[in-house]
């Protein structure tokens, strides 16, 4: 392990120790019942730079907006992707970005925390209950009401899908609002949503048409993923050959990762872009997306395209795509034929037009 990795590991342990008790007293937050609770300014804290983790908070953002339609939301995140992900969310006012490498940008790092302190909020929401920086930001912010994370372990008993990383923050936040006097919200948790515009859909349709040059519907695959989530070339080549055999009436295109890697040796028609909204617009114009657990898998979900997530780890209850006829397949326990059966069940269902996705 490098010195830098050792420092980061020590930093994580130290910050977790220092912040583990932050928010334990949140149940005792005082509410003046003689005053109407008004939420006009919200801080949502998810200090993470990964594409998937940012997309996974779009359901919570939608839920906050649905509850408080006129509110202004600031996002506390890392890196530079959030402004792109939330470009079409008109309630988003300011994106406050922590530098990805704080030790190399100490001045900017401390400026961010000062910026949080200067703004007055009605409520601050920490999305990830296991995030030290998130809990610290909720403690540090000047807010009337503070939500640090889980309130009640019994919440999980009422929701079979509680473990899902996009859903439990919504369930817990809704429960928190009931302690402030708001009525219980039993609506379905919103899907991941990039909120692609009609113009973006039209551009994606144009790109797909230029790629396939026919009127057949298209299946989209993504063969890359990080670490042990990435399936071997052998696995993907066998899968691709089976897809070609089973779905001759469909086009198959492969969306390439930023690394420009193909686990099938670029045998399919390929699309490459570094623009995540353009990638999503292309996926939105396909009938089905198939790919391993990754940021692009979540991007496909956020394009509201039926998505099959391939899982080799025991974490599909946490990260599985949901809504819009999506499904997860555990490749440790499912055969290729069972994957084909899942694909067939999705292809037989109605697809979503560009207009219906808006």
mmCIF file of C-alpha atoms in Angstrom:
data_model
loop_
_atom_site.group_PDB
_atom_site.id
_atom_site.type_symbol
_atom_site.label_atom_id
_atom_site.label_comp_id
_atom_site.label_asym_id
_atom_site.label_seq_id
_atom_site.Cartn_x
_atom_site.Cartn_y
_atom_site.Cartn_z
ATOM 1 C CA UNK A 1 0.000 0.000 0.000
ATOM 2 C CA UNK A 2 1.363 3.415 -0.993
ATOM 3 C CA UNK A 3 1.948 6.174 1.554
ATOM 4 C CA UNK A 4 -0.946 8.196 0.102
ATOM 5 C CA UNK A 5 -3.318 5.223 0.387
ATOM 6 C CA UNK A 6 -2.199 4.674 3.973
ATOM 7 C CA UNK A 7 -2.867 8.341 4.756
ATOM 8 C CA UNK A 8 -6.333 8.154 3.175
ATOM 9 C CA UNK A 9 -7.145 4.955 5.058
ATOM 10 C CA UNK A 10 -6.049 6.566 8.331
ATOM 11 C CA UNK A 11 -8.059 9.688 7.486
ATOM 12 C CA UNK A 12 -11.212 7.637 6.875
ATOM 13 C CA UNK A 13 -10.834 5.751 10.154
ATOM 14 C CA UNK A 14 -10.136 8.952 12.062
ATOM 15 C CA UNK A 15 -13.068 10.872 10.581
ATOM 16 C CA UNK A 16 -15.445 7.961 11.114
ATOM 17 C CA UNK A 17 -14.401 7.838 14.758
ATOM 18 C CA UNK A 18 -14.863 11.567 15.187
ATOM 19 C CA UNK A 19 -18.248 11.701 13.450
ATOM 20 C CA UNK A 20 -19.881 8.418 14.495
ATOM 21 C CA UNK A 21 -21.976 10.066 17.220
ATOM 22 C CA UNK A 22 -22.996 13.100 15.166
ATOM 23 C CA UNK A 23 -26.746 13.184 14.758
ATOM 24 C CA UNK A 24 -27.565 10.743 17.556
ATOM 25 C CA UNK A 25 -29.685 13.398 19.197
ATOM 26 C CA UNK A 26 -31.605 14.330 16.046
ATOM 27 C CA UNK A 27 -34.814 12.781 17.355
ATOM 28 C CA UNK A 28 -34.778 15.435 20.033
ATOM 29 C CA UNK A 29 -34.756 18.362 17.599
ATOM 30 C CA UNK A 30 -37.173 20.948 18.925
ATOM 31 C CA UNK A 31 -40.175 21.881 16.822
ATOM 32 C CA UNK A 32 -42.282 24.923 17.607
ATOM 33 C CA UNK A 33 -45.737 23.548 16.920
ATOM 34 C CA UNK A 34 -47.248 27.051 17.065
ATOM 35 C CA UNK A 35 -45.345 27.905 13.883
ATOM 36 C CA UNK A 36 -45.974 26.406 10.450
ATOM 37 C CA UNK A 37 -42.930 24.501 9.214
ATOM 38 C CA UNK A 38 -41.837 26.081 5.942
ATOM 39 C CA UNK A 39 -39.099 24.592 3.804
ATOM 40 C CA UNK A 40 -37.759 27.011 1.215
ATOM 41 C CA UNK A 41 -34.007 26.406 1.270
ATOM 42 C CA UNK A 42 -32.559 22.866 1.321
ATOM 43 C CA UNK A 43 -29.029 21.490 1.455
ATOM 44 C CA UNK A 44 -28.581 17.920 0.220
ATOM 45 C CA UNK A 45 -25.216 16.444 1.162
ATOM 46 C CA UNK A 46 -23.632 13.626 -0.853
ATOM 47 C CA UNK A 47 -19.876 14.366 -0.973
ATOM 48 C CA UNK A 48 -19.000 11.762 -3.590
ATOM 49 C CA UNK A 49 -17.702 12.229 -7.145
ATOM 50 C CA UNK A 50 -18.809 8.994 -8.813
ATOM 51 C CA UNK A 51 -21.402 9.181 -11.577
ATOM 52 C CA UNK A 52 -23.483 6.322 -10.205
ATOM 53 C CA UNK A 53 -23.676 7.753 -6.697
ATOM 54 C CA UNK A 54 -24.800 11.130 -8.021
ATOM 55 C CA UNK A 55 -27.481 9.560 -10.213
ATOM 56 C CA UNK A 56 -28.667 7.499 -7.256
ATOM 57 C CA UNK A 57 -29.676 10.640 -5.348
ATOM 58 C CA UNK A 58 -31.987 11.857 -8.143
ATOM 59 C CA UNK A 59 -34.958 9.992 -6.568
ATOM 60 C CA UNK A 60 -34.421 11.886 -3.293
ATOM 61 C CA UNK A 61 -34.085 15.208 -5.100
ATOM 62 C CA UNK A 62 -37.333 14.500 -6.962
ATOM 63 C CA UNK A 63 -39.060 13.601 -3.704
ATOM 64 C CA UNK A 64 -37.905 16.817 -2.020
ATOM 65 C CA UNK A 65 -39.142 18.858 -4.996
ATOM 66 C CA UNK A 66 -42.488 17.039 -5.051
ATOM 67 C CA UNK A 67 -42.926 17.812 -1.332
ATOM 68 C CA UNK A 68 -41.655 21.395 -1.529
ATOM 69 C CA UNK A 69 -42.215 22.521 -5.152
ATOM 70 C CA UNK A 70 -40.975 26.083 -4.601
ATOM 71 C CA UNK A 71 -37.837 25.223 -2.642
ATOM 72 C CA UNK A 72 -34.298 26.010 -3.719
ATOM 73 C CA UNK A 73 -31.810 23.173 -3.323
ATOM 74 C CA UNK A 74 -28.050 23.362 -2.881
ATOM 75 C CA UNK A 75 -26.028 20.192 -3.458
ATOM 76 C CA UNK A 76 -22.867 19.423 -1.482
ATOM 77 C CA UNK A 77 -20.871 16.978 -3.624
ATOM 78 C CA UNK A 78 -17.400 16.147 -4.911
ATOM 79 C CA UNK A 79 -15.951 16.588 -8.378
ATOM 80 C CA UNK A 80 -17.503 18.270 -11.400
ATOM 81 C CA UNK A 81 -20.252 15.890 -12.608
ATOM 82 C CA UNK A 82 -23.160 17.141 -10.499
ATOM 83 C CA UNK A 83 -23.882 20.260 -12.622
ATOM 84 C CA UNK A 84 -24.202 17.959 -15.652
ATOM 85 C CA UNK A 85 -26.340 15.348 -13.882
ATOM 86 C CA UNK A 86 -28.721 17.972 -12.457
ATOM 87 C CA UNK A 87 -28.636 20.345 -15.433
ATOM 88 C CA UNK A 88 -32.396 20.106 -16.038
ATOM 89 C CA UNK A 89 -33.437 20.271 -12.374
ATOM 90 C CA UNK A 90 -34.652 23.857 -12.124
ATOM 91 C CA UNK A 91 -34.924 23.726 -8.310
ATOM 92 C CA UNK A 92 -31.164 23.181 -8.006
ATOM 93 C CA UNK A 93 -29.679 26.554 -7.112
ATOM 94 C CA UNK A 94 -26.014 25.965 -6.241
ATOM 95 C CA UNK A 95 -23.676 23.005 -6.559
ATOM 96 C CA UNK A 96 -21.032 23.178 -3.832
ATOM 97 C CA UNK A 97 -18.126 20.982 -4.858
ATOM 98 C CA UNK A 98 -15.442 19.554 -2.612
ATOM 99 C CA UNK A 99 -12.171 19.005 -4.490
ATOM 100 C CA UNK A 100 -11.568 15.331 -5.306
ATOM 101 C CA UNK A 101 -8.095 15.557 -3.749
ATOM 102 C CA UNK A 102 -8.415 17.756 -0.644
ATOM 103 C CA UNK A 103 -4.773 17.367 0.430
ATOM 104 C CA UNK A 104 -3.689 18.941 -2.851
ATOM 105 C CA UNK A 105 -6.327 21.689 -2.673
ATOM 106 C CA UNK A 106 -6.505 22.637 1.006
ATOM 107 C CA UNK A 107 -7.473 26.272 0.383
ATOM 108 C CA UNK A 108 -10.393 25.291 -1.854
ATOM 109 C CA UNK A 109 -11.330 22.549 0.585
ATOM 110 C CA UNK A 110 -11.750 24.961 3.497
ATOM 111 C CA UNK A 111 -13.496 27.546 1.312
ATOM 112 C CA UNK A 112 -16.239 24.987 0.632
ATOM 113 C CA UNK A 113 -16.931 24.477 4.328
ATOM 114 C CA UNK A 114 -17.037 28.235 4.902
ATOM 115 C CA UNK A 115 -19.507 28.534 2.028
ATOM 116 C CA UNK A 116 -21.799 25.979 3.647
ATOM 117 C CA UNK A 117 -21.672 27.807 6.965
ATOM 118 C CA UNK A 118 -22.532 31.198 5.452
ATOM 119 C CA UNK A 119 -25.832 30.075 3.903
ATOM 120 C CA UNK A 120 -28.912 29.649 6.098
ATOM 121 C CA UNK A 121 -31.024 26.595 5.351
ATOM 122 C CA UNK A 122 -34.423 25.419 6.479
ATOM 123 C CA UNK A 123 -33.293 21.823 6.327
ATOM 124 C CA UNK A 124 -30.090 19.910 5.602
ATOM 125 C CA UNK A 125 -30.244 16.303 4.418
ATOM 126 C CA UNK A 126 -27.322 13.898 4.684
ATOM 127 C CA UNK A 127 -27.951 11.220 2.058
ATOM 128 C CA UNK A 128 -25.469 8.524 3.106
ATOM 129 C CA UNK A 129 -25.708 7.657 6.786
ATOM 130 C CA UNK A 130 -22.243 6.052 6.577
ATOM 131 C CA UNK A 131 -20.549 9.142 5.146
ATOM 132 C CA UNK A 132 -18.365 10.971 7.667
ATOM 133 C CA UNK A 133 -18.159 14.088 5.492
ATOM 134 C CA UNK A 134 -21.912 14.002 4.978
ATOM 135 C CA UNK A 135 -22.678 13.806 8.670
ATOM 136 C CA UNK A 136 -20.131 16.513 9.402
ATOM 137 C CA UNK A 137 -21.651 18.823 6.787
ATOM 138 C CA UNK A 138 -25.102 18.338 8.315
ATOM 139 C CA UNK A 139 -23.697 19.216 11.723
ATOM 140 C CA UNK A 140 -21.736 22.195 10.377
ATOM 141 C CA UNK A 141 -24.525 23.747 8.282
ATOM 142 C CA UNK A 142 -26.713 26.515 9.660
ATOM 143 C CA UNK A 143 -30.137 24.895 9.383
ATOM 144 C CA UNK A 144 -33.387 24.840 11.357
ATOM 145 C CA UNK A 145 -33.774 21.106 10.886
ATOM 146 C CA UNK A 146 -31.080 18.513 10.344
ATOM 147 C CA UNK A 147 -31.435 15.010 8.960
ATOM 148 C CA UNK A 148 -28.274 12.973 9.526
ATOM 149 C CA UNK A 149 -29.394 9.544 8.356
ATOM 150 C CA UNK A 150 -31.420 6.636 9.701
ATOM 151 C CA UNK A 151 -33.971 7.534 12.351
ATOM 152 C CA UNK A 152 -35.586 4.238 13.150
ATOM 153 C CA UNK A 153 -34.475 0.689 12.372
ATOM 154 C CA UNK A 154 -38.131 -0.308 12.120
ATOM 155 C CA UNK A 155 -38.396 1.613 8.841
ATOM 156 C CA UNK A 156 -36.726 -1.298 7.063
ATOM 157 C CA UNK A 157 -39.454 -3.670 8.251
ATOM 158 C CA UNK A 158 -42.080 -1.674 6.366
ATOM 159 C CA UNK A 159 -40.197 -1.613 3.065
ATOM 160 C CA UNK A 160 -38.902 -4.846 1.465
ATOM 161 C CA UNK A 161 -36.707 -2.766 -0.868
ATOM 162 C CA UNK A 162 -35.264 -0.665 1.956
ATOM 163 C CA UNK A 163 -31.677 -1.792 1.314
ATOM 164 C CA UNK A 164 -31.574 -0.113 -2.091
ATOM 165 C CA UNK A 165 -29.158 2.812 -1.939
ATOM 166 C CA UNK A 166 -31.494 5.089 -3.936
ATOM 167 C CA UNK A 167 -34.564 4.207 -1.886
ATOM 168 C CA UNK A 168 -33.617 4.131 1.793
ATOM 169 C CA UNK A 169 -32.731 7.870 1.891
ATOM 170 C CA UNK A 170 -36.220 8.592 0.541
ATOM 171 C CA UNK A 171 -37.940 6.327 3.062
ATOM 172 C CA UNK A 172 -35.921 7.755 5.944
ATOM 173 C CA UNK A 173 -36.413 11.365 4.886
ATOM 174 C CA UNK A 174 -40.162 10.841 4.553
ATOM 175 C CA UNK A 175 -40.199 9.377 8.048
ATOM 176 C CA UNK A 176 -38.211 12.367 9.314
ATOM 177 C CA UNK A 177 -40.803 14.738 7.821
ATOM 178 C CA UNK A 178 -43.565 13.037 9.809
ATOM 179 C CA UNK A 179 -41.712 14.082 12.995
ATOM 180 C CA UNK A 180 -42.049 17.663 11.755
ATOM 181 C CA UNK A 181 -45.789 17.281 11.363
ATOM 182 C CA UNK A 182 -46.011 16.450 7.657
ATOM 183 C CA UNK A 183 -48.436 13.716 6.539
ATOM 184 C CA UNK A 184 -47.051 10.273 5.745
ATOM 185 C CA UNK A 185 -45.968 9.904 2.131
ATOM 186 C CA UNK A 186 -46.749 6.474 0.702
ATOM 187 C CA UNK A 187 -46.018 7.248 -2.946
ATOM 188 C CA UNK A 188 -43.730 5.003 -4.969
ATOM 189 C CA UNK A 189 -40.095 6.056 -4.798
ATOM 190 C CA UNK A 190 -39.251 7.974 -8.001
ATOM 191 C CA UNK A 191 -36.913 6.365 -10.547
ATOM 192 C CA UNK A 192 -33.428 7.582 -11.346
ATOM 193 C CA UNK A 193 -33.956 10.409 -13.815
ATOM 194 C CA UNK A 194 -31.498 12.555 -15.771
ATOM 195 C CA UNK A 195 -34.470 14.544 -17.149
ATOM 196 C CA UNK A 196 -33.363 14.410 -20.757
ATOM 197 C CA UNK A 197 -35.039 17.077 -22.883
ATOM 198 C CA UNK A 198 -36.920 16.477 -26.125
ATOM 199 C CA UNK A 199 -33.998 18.042 -27.969
ATOM 200 C CA UNK A 200 -31.585 15.605 -26.317
ATOM 201 C CA UNK A 201 -33.843 12.675 -27.201
ATOM 202 C CA UNK A 202 -34.002 13.859 -30.805
ATOM 203 C CA UNK A 203 -30.222 14.142 -30.990
ATOM 204 C CA UNK A 204 -29.859 10.653 -29.535
ATOM 205 C CA UNK A 205 -32.293 9.300 -32.106
ATOM 206 C CA UNK A 206 -30.262 10.924 -34.867
ATOM 207 C CA UNK A 207 -27.040 9.353 -33.567
ATOM 208 C CA UNK A 208 -28.578 5.881 -33.308
ATOM 209 C CA UNK A 209 -29.980 6.150 -36.817
ATOM 210 C CA UNK A 210 -26.575 7.122 -38.184
ATOM 211 C CA UNK A 211 -25.044 4.122 -36.423
ATOM 212 C CA UNK A 212 -27.507 1.417 -37.498
ATOM 213 C CA UNK A 213 -28.870 2.859 -40.790
ATOM 214 C CA UNK A 214 -32.099 0.843 -40.628
ATOM 215 C CA UNK A 215 -35.532 0.882 -38.977
ATOM 216 C CA UNK A 216 -35.018 -2.080 -36.655
ATOM 217 C CA UNK A 217 -35.146 -1.587 -32.890
ATOM 218 C CA UNK A 218 -31.856 -1.591 -31.043
ATOM 219 C CA UNK A 219 -30.400 -3.388 -28.020
ATOM 220 C CA UNK A 220 -27.579 -1.575 -26.249
ATOM 221 C CA UNK A 221 -24.777 -3.344 -24.372
ATOM 222 C CA UNK A 222 -21.991 -2.050 -22.149
ATOM 223 C CA UNK A 223 -19.265 -4.626 -21.618
ATOM 224 C CA UNK A 224 -16.980 -2.788 -19.212
ATOM 225 C CA UNK A 225 -16.988 -2.269 -15.426
ATOM 226 C CA UNK A 226 -14.414 -1.644 -12.724
ATOM 227 C CA UNK A 227 -12.502 -4.223 -10.696
ATOM 228 C CA UNK A 228 -14.128 -7.635 -10.261
ATOM 229 C CA UNK A 229 -17.465 -6.314 -11.561
ATOM 230 C CA UNK A 230 -15.997 -6.494 -15.064
ATOM 231 C CA UNK A 231 -16.845 -9.745 -16.845
ATOM 232 C CA UNK A 232 -14.160 -11.522 -18.855
ATOM 233 C CA UNK A 233 -13.807 -11.292 -22.620
ATOM 234 C CA UNK A 234 -14.806 -14.953 -22.822
ATOM 235 C CA UNK A 235 -18.024 -14.339 -20.892
ATOM 236 C CA UNK A 236 -18.998 -11.347 -22.982
ATOM 237 C CA UNK A 237 -18.085 -12.940 -26.331
ATOM 238 C CA UNK A 238 -20.279 -15.940 -25.535
ATOM 239 C CA UNK A 239 -23.080 -13.636 -24.426
ATOM 240 C CA UNK A 240 -22.761 -11.457 -27.533
ATOM 241 C CA UNK A 241 -22.879 -14.438 -29.879
ATOM 242 C CA UNK A 242 -26.016 -15.665 -28.133
ATOM 243 C CA UNK A 243 -27.600 -12.212 -28.409
ATOM 244 C CA UNK A 244 -26.845 -12.099 -32.134
ATOM 245 C CA UNK A 245 -28.434 -15.521 -32.607
ATOM 246 C CA UNK A 246 -31.536 -14.862 -30.512
ATOM 247 C CA UNK A 247 -32.225 -11.282 -31.648
ATOM 248 C CA UNK A 248 -31.495 -11.129 -35.349
ATOM 249 C CA UNK A 249 -34.410 -8.746 -35.793
ATOM 250 C CA UNK A 250 -32.651 -6.193 -33.558
ATOM 251 C CA UNK A 251 -29.575 -4.049 -33.965
ATOM 252 C CA UNK A 252 -26.945 -4.424 -31.248
ATOM 253 C CA UNK A 253 -24.747 -1.448 -30.413
ATOM 254 C CA UNK A 254 -22.036 -1.238 -27.791
ATOM 255 C CA UNK A 255 -21.540 1.916 -25.743
ATOM 256 C CA UNK A 256 -17.840 2.201 -24.960
ATOM 257 C CA UNK A 257 -16.377 3.400 -21.662
ATOM 258 C CA UNK A 258 -14.129 6.427 -21.421
ATOM 259 C CA UNK A 259 -11.210 3.968 -21.452
ATOM 260 C CA UNK A 260 -12.310 2.937 -24.994
ATOM 261 C CA UNK A 261 -12.266 -0.757 -24.069
ATOM 262 C CA UNK A 262 -14.466 -3.488 -25.549
ATOM 263 C CA UNK A 263 -14.729 -6.936 -23.985
ATOM 264 C CA UNK A 264 -15.971 -8.271 -27.330
ATOM 265 C CA UNK A 265 -13.110 -6.825 -29.376
ATOM 266 C CA UNK A 266 -15.259 -4.078 -30.969
ATOM 267 C CA UNK A 267 -17.264 -6.689 -32.904
ATOM 268 C CA UNK A 268 -20.537 -4.787 -32.535
ATOM 269 C CA UNK A 269 -21.351 -1.316 -33.838
ATOM 270 C CA UNK A 270 -19.850 1.012 -31.250
ATOM 271 C CA UNK A 271 -20.611 4.447 -29.838
ATOM 272 C CA UNK A 272 -18.030 6.496 -27.951
ATOM 273 C CA UNK A 273 -18.523 9.787 -26.154
ATOM 274 C CA UNK A 274 -17.282 11.516 -23.022
ATOM 275 C CA UNK A 275 -20.533 13.506 -22.736
ATOM 276 C CA UNK A 276 -22.732 11.655 -20.238
ATOM 277 C CA UNK A 277 -25.924 13.382 -21.381
ATOM 278 C CA UNK A 278 -25.170 12.443 -24.988
ATOM 279 C CA UNK A 279 -24.506 8.845 -23.937
ATOM 280 C CA UNK A 280 -27.814 8.820 -22.053
ATOM 281 C CA UNK A 281 -29.650 10.258 -25.080
ATOM 282 C CA UNK A 282 -28.351 7.397 -27.231
ATOM 283 C CA UNK A 283 -29.346 4.766 -24.653
ATOM 284 C CA UNK A 284 -32.773 6.434 -24.364
ATOM 285 C CA UNK A 285 -33.368 5.608 -28.020
ATOM 286 C CA UNK A 286 -32.777 1.888 -27.583
ATOM 287 C CA UNK A 287 -35.216 -0.819 -26.622
ATOM 288 C CA UNK A 288 -33.061 -2.345 -23.870
ATOM 289 C CA UNK A 289 -29.745 -1.830 -22.095
ATOM 290 C CA UNK A 290 -27.624 -4.721 -20.775
ATOM 291 C CA UNK A 291 -24.540 -4.124 -18.659
ATOM 292 C CA UNK A 292 -22.742 -4.918 -15.437
ATOM 293 C CA UNK A 293 -23.147 -2.859 -12.267
ATOM 294 C CA UNK A 294 -21.510 0.476 -13.123
ATOM 295 C CA UNK A 295 -22.115 4.183 -13.479
ATOM 296 C CA UNK A 296 -23.242 3.623 -17.073
ATOM 297 C CA UNK A 297 -25.801 1.069 -15.881
ATOM 298 C CA UNK A 298 -27.261 3.732 -13.584
ATOM 299 C CA UNK A 299 -27.065 6.230 -16.454
ATOM 300 C CA UNK A 300 -29.184 3.860 -18.551
ATOM 301 C CA UNK A 301 -31.736 3.729 -15.720
ATOM 302 C CA UNK A 302 -31.715 7.512 -15.510
ATOM 303 C CA UNK A 303 -32.460 7.638 -19.250
ATOM 304 C CA UNK A 304 -35.621 5.681 -18.335
ATOM 305 C CA UNK A 305 -34.640 2.812 -20.627
ATOM 306 C CA UNK A 306 -35.422 -0.766 -19.547
ATOM 307 C CA UNK A 307 -32.166 -1.903 -17.982
ATOM 308 C CA UNK A 308 -30.773 -5.331 -17.138
ATOM 309 C CA UNK A 309 -28.025 -5.089 -14.538
ATOM 310 C CA UNK A 310 -25.554 -7.977 -14.359
ATOM 311 C CA UNK A 311 -24.303 -8.736 -10.866
ATOM 312 C CA UNK A 312 -21.437 -10.994 -9.831
ATOM 313 C CA UNK A 313 -21.288 -9.561 -6.299
ATOM 314 C CA UNK A 314 -23.908 -10.107 -3.601
ATOM 315 C CA UNK A 315 -25.094 -6.502 -3.760
ATOM 316 C CA UNK A 316 -27.917 -6.471 -6.270
ATOM 317 C CA UNK A 317 -30.466 -5.554 -3.569
ATOM 318 C CA UNK A 318 -28.450 -2.368 -3.043
ATOM 319 C CA UNK A 319 -27.704 -1.316 -6.624
ATOM 320 C CA UNK A 320 -30.204 -3.106 -8.885
ATOM 321 C CA UNK A 321 -31.879 -1.019 -11.598
ATOM 322 C CA UNK A 322 -35.574 -0.557 -10.911
ATOM 323 C CA UNK A 323 -38.643 0.891 -12.605
ATOM 324 C CA UNK A 324 -39.272 1.108 -16.382
ATOM 325 C CA UNK A 325 -39.398 -2.703 -16.693
ATOM 326 C CA UNK A 326 -35.833 -3.030 -15.429
ATOM 327 C CA UNK A 327 -34.353 -6.099 -13.776
ATOM 328 C CA UNK A 328 -31.216 -7.491 -12.148
ATOM 329 C CA UNK A 329 -29.576 -10.820 -12.965
ATOM 330 C CA UNK A 330 -27.170 -12.545 -10.594
ATOM 331 C CA UNK A 331 -24.793 -14.313 -12.954
ATOM 332 C CA UNK A 332 -23.485 -16.534 -10.170
ATOM 333 C CA UNK A 333 -26.843 -18.271 -9.923
ATOM 334 C CA UNK A 334 -28.419 -17.625 -13.340
ATOM 335 C CA UNK A 335 -27.560 -19.306 -16.632
ATOM 336 C CA UNK A 336 -27.297 -17.621 -20.014
ATOM 337 C CA UNK A 337 -30.710 -19.050 -20.867
ATOM 338 C CA UNK A 338 -32.199 -17.440 -17.774
ATOM 339 C CA UNK A 339 -30.700 -14.119 -18.889
ATOM 340 C CA UNK A 340 -32.330 -14.633 -22.300
ATOM 341 C CA UNK A 341 -35.658 -15.313 -20.554
ATOM 342 C CA UNK A 342 -35.377 -12.014 -18.673
ATOM 343 C CA UNK A 343 -34.541 -10.194 -21.906
ATOM 344 C CA UNK A 344 -37.558 -11.757 -23.637
ATOM 345 C CA UNK A 345 -39.873 -10.742 -20.815
ATOM 346 C CA UNK A 346 -38.735 -7.122 -21.164
ATOM 347 C CA UNK A 347 -38.822 -6.992 -24.967
ATOM 348 C CA UNK A 348 -42.415 -8.193 -24.942
ATOM 349 C CA UNK A 349 -43.467 -5.210 -22.828
ATOM 350 C CA UNK A 350 -44.261 -1.785 -24.301
ATOM 351 C CA UNK A 351 -41.283 0.544 -24.652
ATOM 352 C CA UNK A 352 -41.228 4.199 -23.698
ATOM 353 C CA UNK A 353 -41.321 6.976 -26.275
ATOM 354 C CA UNK A 354 -39.200 10.082 -25.903
ATOM 355 C CA UNK A 355 -42.273 12.060 -24.930
ATOM 356 C CA UNK A 356 -43.315 9.608 -22.207
ATOM 357 C CA UNK A 357 -39.863 9.828 -20.637
ATOM 358 C CA UNK A 358 -40.160 13.552 -20.024
#
